[in-house]
C-alpha cells in the first residue's frame, strides 16, 4: 500500500526512532519495578517539556480521555464551571461537565478571534464563583490560538482552577505551565509530539489534587479518575496495565522534542510562510486573529467543493489534507503543520498540490503558493 503524505492536523508522521522504540521487547509493566522508574522518568521529561514541577500522568487513551478525566475528577453535582469558548473543542468541554453533574456557564466569544481578555475580565468582575474554568489553547477546527498565558493567571487570581486543552498546541506553541498557573493541562501523543494516537497525559497541580481529595462525593468514574493515579509510584500500583510499548514510544518522542533547540521557532516560521502563501494567492484565512502555529485553516472559495479538492490532492499528488466539522463542515480546508509535519518540504509540496487542485476546479490563484512559501522560509 502506498502511503499518502498525511498533512492533517494530527495524527502526524511518526519518526523512525519512535517506531523502532515501540518495537522493543517489553516486560510486565504492572509488576516490574523498573517500569515504574521508566514511567516516572517519562512523566518527568513531559514536565520538563511543559515547564512544570507539577505531577504528570500518562493515561491509556486518546486526547479526549484527558479532557474527560479532568472534568470527571474535578466536577461534583451542582458545581459551577466556566466554559471559555471560541470554538468546537472549547464548547465541548461543557458536555463533559454536564455528564458529571456540573453546571456549565459559557463565556462565548467571537469564533474568528482569540478570546478577548478585557471582555473576560469584565465578565469575571461580575461573576467569578466557579470551581474551575476550561479553555482550549489551539482550537483545531478553526485554528484559533488563545492567550492562555494571560487567561490562566486572571482566573487563578479569582481562585478558579484552570484546565487547558493543549492537545493541538503544545510542541508547536510555547507553554509554561508553572509561570502561567495552569492547574491541569492535557495533551495527546498524536499531534506535535508525533507519536501514534493512543495516549493522553496531564500535568496536575497540588491545588487540583486537593480539590479532588476534598470532594464531598467520590469521583464517578474509575478510568477517568485522576486521583487513583496519585500515589502509583509510592504504592507501586497502576490502576490498569499501562500500554508499555506506547509509553516507550512516547518517551522517545518527548526526547526528540527536548533535543531540538528551537522547535517553536520552526513551527512559527512554517506557519507564517504558509499564511503568507495562502493570502498572497487570493485565498482567505478563516480566522481574523490568534493564528496558530500548528494548523492553517483556509476558507473554501465560492463555488468550490472541499471534498473534491481533498480527493483530487490525494488521488493525483498523494497528499491528504482535511476539511472541518460542526459549523465549519464544507466551509474550510485545513493543513496541519505539527511536529514532524512542520517541515518546509512537506508543507511546500502540500501547497503546490492544493494549488493544482484549485486550478483544476477553476479557481485562479494570483500567485504561486509554493514559491511564496519557499521565499519566506
Ligand atoms: C486532536 C484534539 C483533541 C483530541 O481529539 P481527537 O479525537 O483526536 O479529535 C482534543 N482537543 C484538541 C484541541 C484537538 O486538536
PDB file of N, CA and C and ligand atoms in Angstrom, residues 62-64 67 89 136 138-140 165 167-168 190-191, ligand 1:
ATOM      1  N   UNK A  62      -6.819   8.231  23.965  1.00  0.00           N
ATOM      2  CA  UNK A  62      -6.547   9.362  23.093  1.00  0.00           C
ATOM      3  C   UNK A  62      -6.842  10.667  23.854  1.00  0.00           C
ATOM      4  N   UNK A  63      -6.491  11.811  23.265  1.00  0.00           N
ATOM      5  CA  UNK A  63      -6.629  13.110  23.926  1.00  0.00           C
ATOM      6  C   UNK A  63      -7.962  13.364  24.604  1.00  0.00           C
ATOM      7  N   UNK A  64      -9.017  12.872  24.012  1.00  0.00           N
ATOM      8  CA  UNK A  64     -10.353  13.085  24.580  1.00  0.00           C
ATOM      9  C   UNK A  64     -10.434  12.530  26.001  1.00  0.00           C
ATOM     10  N   UNK A  67      -9.419  15.199  28.439  1.00  0.00           N
ATOM     11  CA  UNK A  67     -10.473  16.189  28.707  1.00  0.00           C
ATOM     12  C   UNK A  67     -11.493  15.624  29.691  1.00  0.00           C
ATOM     13  N   UNK A  89     -13.993  22.567  20.217  1.00  0.00           N
ATOM     14  CA  UNK A  89     -13.456  21.862  21.379  1.00  0.00           C
ATOM     15  C   UNK A  89     -13.727  22.648  22.660  1.00  0.00           C
ATOM     16  N   UNK A 136      -9.390  26.123  25.646  1.00  0.00           N
ATOM     17  CA  UNK A 136      -8.579  25.380  24.681  1.00  0.00           C
ATOM     18  C   UNK A 136      -7.446  26.290  24.207  1.00  0.00           C
ATOM     19  N   UNK A 138      -5.155  25.735  21.347  1.00  0.00           N
ATOM     20  CA  UNK A 138      -5.433  25.890  19.910  1.00  0.00           C
ATOM     21  C   UNK A 138      -6.688  25.099  19.593  1.00  0.00           C
ATOM     22  N   UNK A 139      -7.759  25.790  19.198  1.00  0.00           N
ATOM     23  CA  UNK A 139      -8.999  25.091  18.845  1.00  0.00           C
ATOM     24  C   UNK A 139      -8.882  24.679  17.373  1.00  0.00           C
ATOM     25  N   UNK A 140      -8.544  23.442  17.159  1.00  0.00           N
ATOM     26  CA  UNK A 140      -8.090  22.934  15.862  1.00  0.00           C
ATOM     27  C   UNK A 140      -9.085  23.067  14.702  1.00  0.00           C
ATOM     28  N   UNK A 165      -6.892  22.517  27.469  1.00  0.00           N
ATOM     29  CA  UNK A 165      -6.677  21.515  26.421  1.00  0.00           C
ATOM     30  C   UNK A 165      -5.630  22.089  25.468  1.00  0.00           C
ATOM     31  N   UNK A 167      -3.906  19.943  23.429  1.00  0.00           N
ATOM     32  CA  UNK A 167      -3.588  18.788  22.577  1.00  0.00           C
ATOM     33  C   UNK A 167      -2.941  19.258  21.271  1.00  0.00           C
ATOM     34  N   UNK A 168      -3.540  20.296  20.673  1.00  0.00           N
ATOM     35  CA  UNK A 168      -3.046  20.751  19.369  1.00  0.00           C
ATOM     36  C   UNK A 168      -2.104  21.949  19.494  1.00  0.00           C
ATOM     37  N   UNK A 190      -0.543  12.238  19.516  1.00  0.00           N
ATOM     38  CA  UNK A 190      -0.572  12.180  18.049  1.00  0.00           C
ATOM     39  C   UNK A 190      -0.512  13.526  17.348  1.00  0.00           C
ATOM     40  N   UNK A 191      -0.290  14.609  18.087  1.00  0.00           N
ATOM     41  CA  UNK A 191      -0.207  15.908  17.403  1.00  0.00           C
ATOM     42  C   UNK A 191       1.268  16.305  17.294  1.00  0.00           C
TER      43      UNK A 191
HETATM   44  C1  LIG B   1      -6.988  16.427  18.404  1.00  0.00           C
HETATM   45  C2  LIG B   1      -7.565  17.172  19.511  1.00  0.00           C
HETATM   46  C3  LIG B   1      -8.125  16.511  20.606  1.00  0.00           C
HETATM   47  C4  LIG B   1      -8.232  15.033  20.618  1.00  0.00           C
HETATM   48  O1  LIG B   1      -9.346  14.667  19.898  1.00  0.00           O
HETATM   49  P1  LIG B   1      -9.438  13.866  18.528  1.00  0.00           P
HETATM   50  O2  LIG B   1     -10.293  12.718  18.844  1.00  0.00           O
HETATM   51  O3  LIG B   1      -8.065  13.461  18.105  1.00  0.00           O
HETATM   52  O4  LIG B   1     -10.057  14.800  17.566  1.00  0.00           O
HETATM   53  C5  LIG B   1      -8.593  17.285  21.651  1.00  0.00           C
HETATM   54  N1  LIG B   1      -8.528  18.621  21.632  1.00  0.00           N
HETATM   55  C6  LIG B   1      -7.998  19.295  20.588  1.00  0.00           C
HETATM   56  C7  LIG B   1      -7.970  20.777  20.622  1.00  0.00           C
HETATM   57  C8  LIG B   1      -7.509  18.583  19.495  1.00  0.00           C
HETATM   58  O5  LIG B   1      -6.975  19.240  18.452  1.00  0.00           O
END
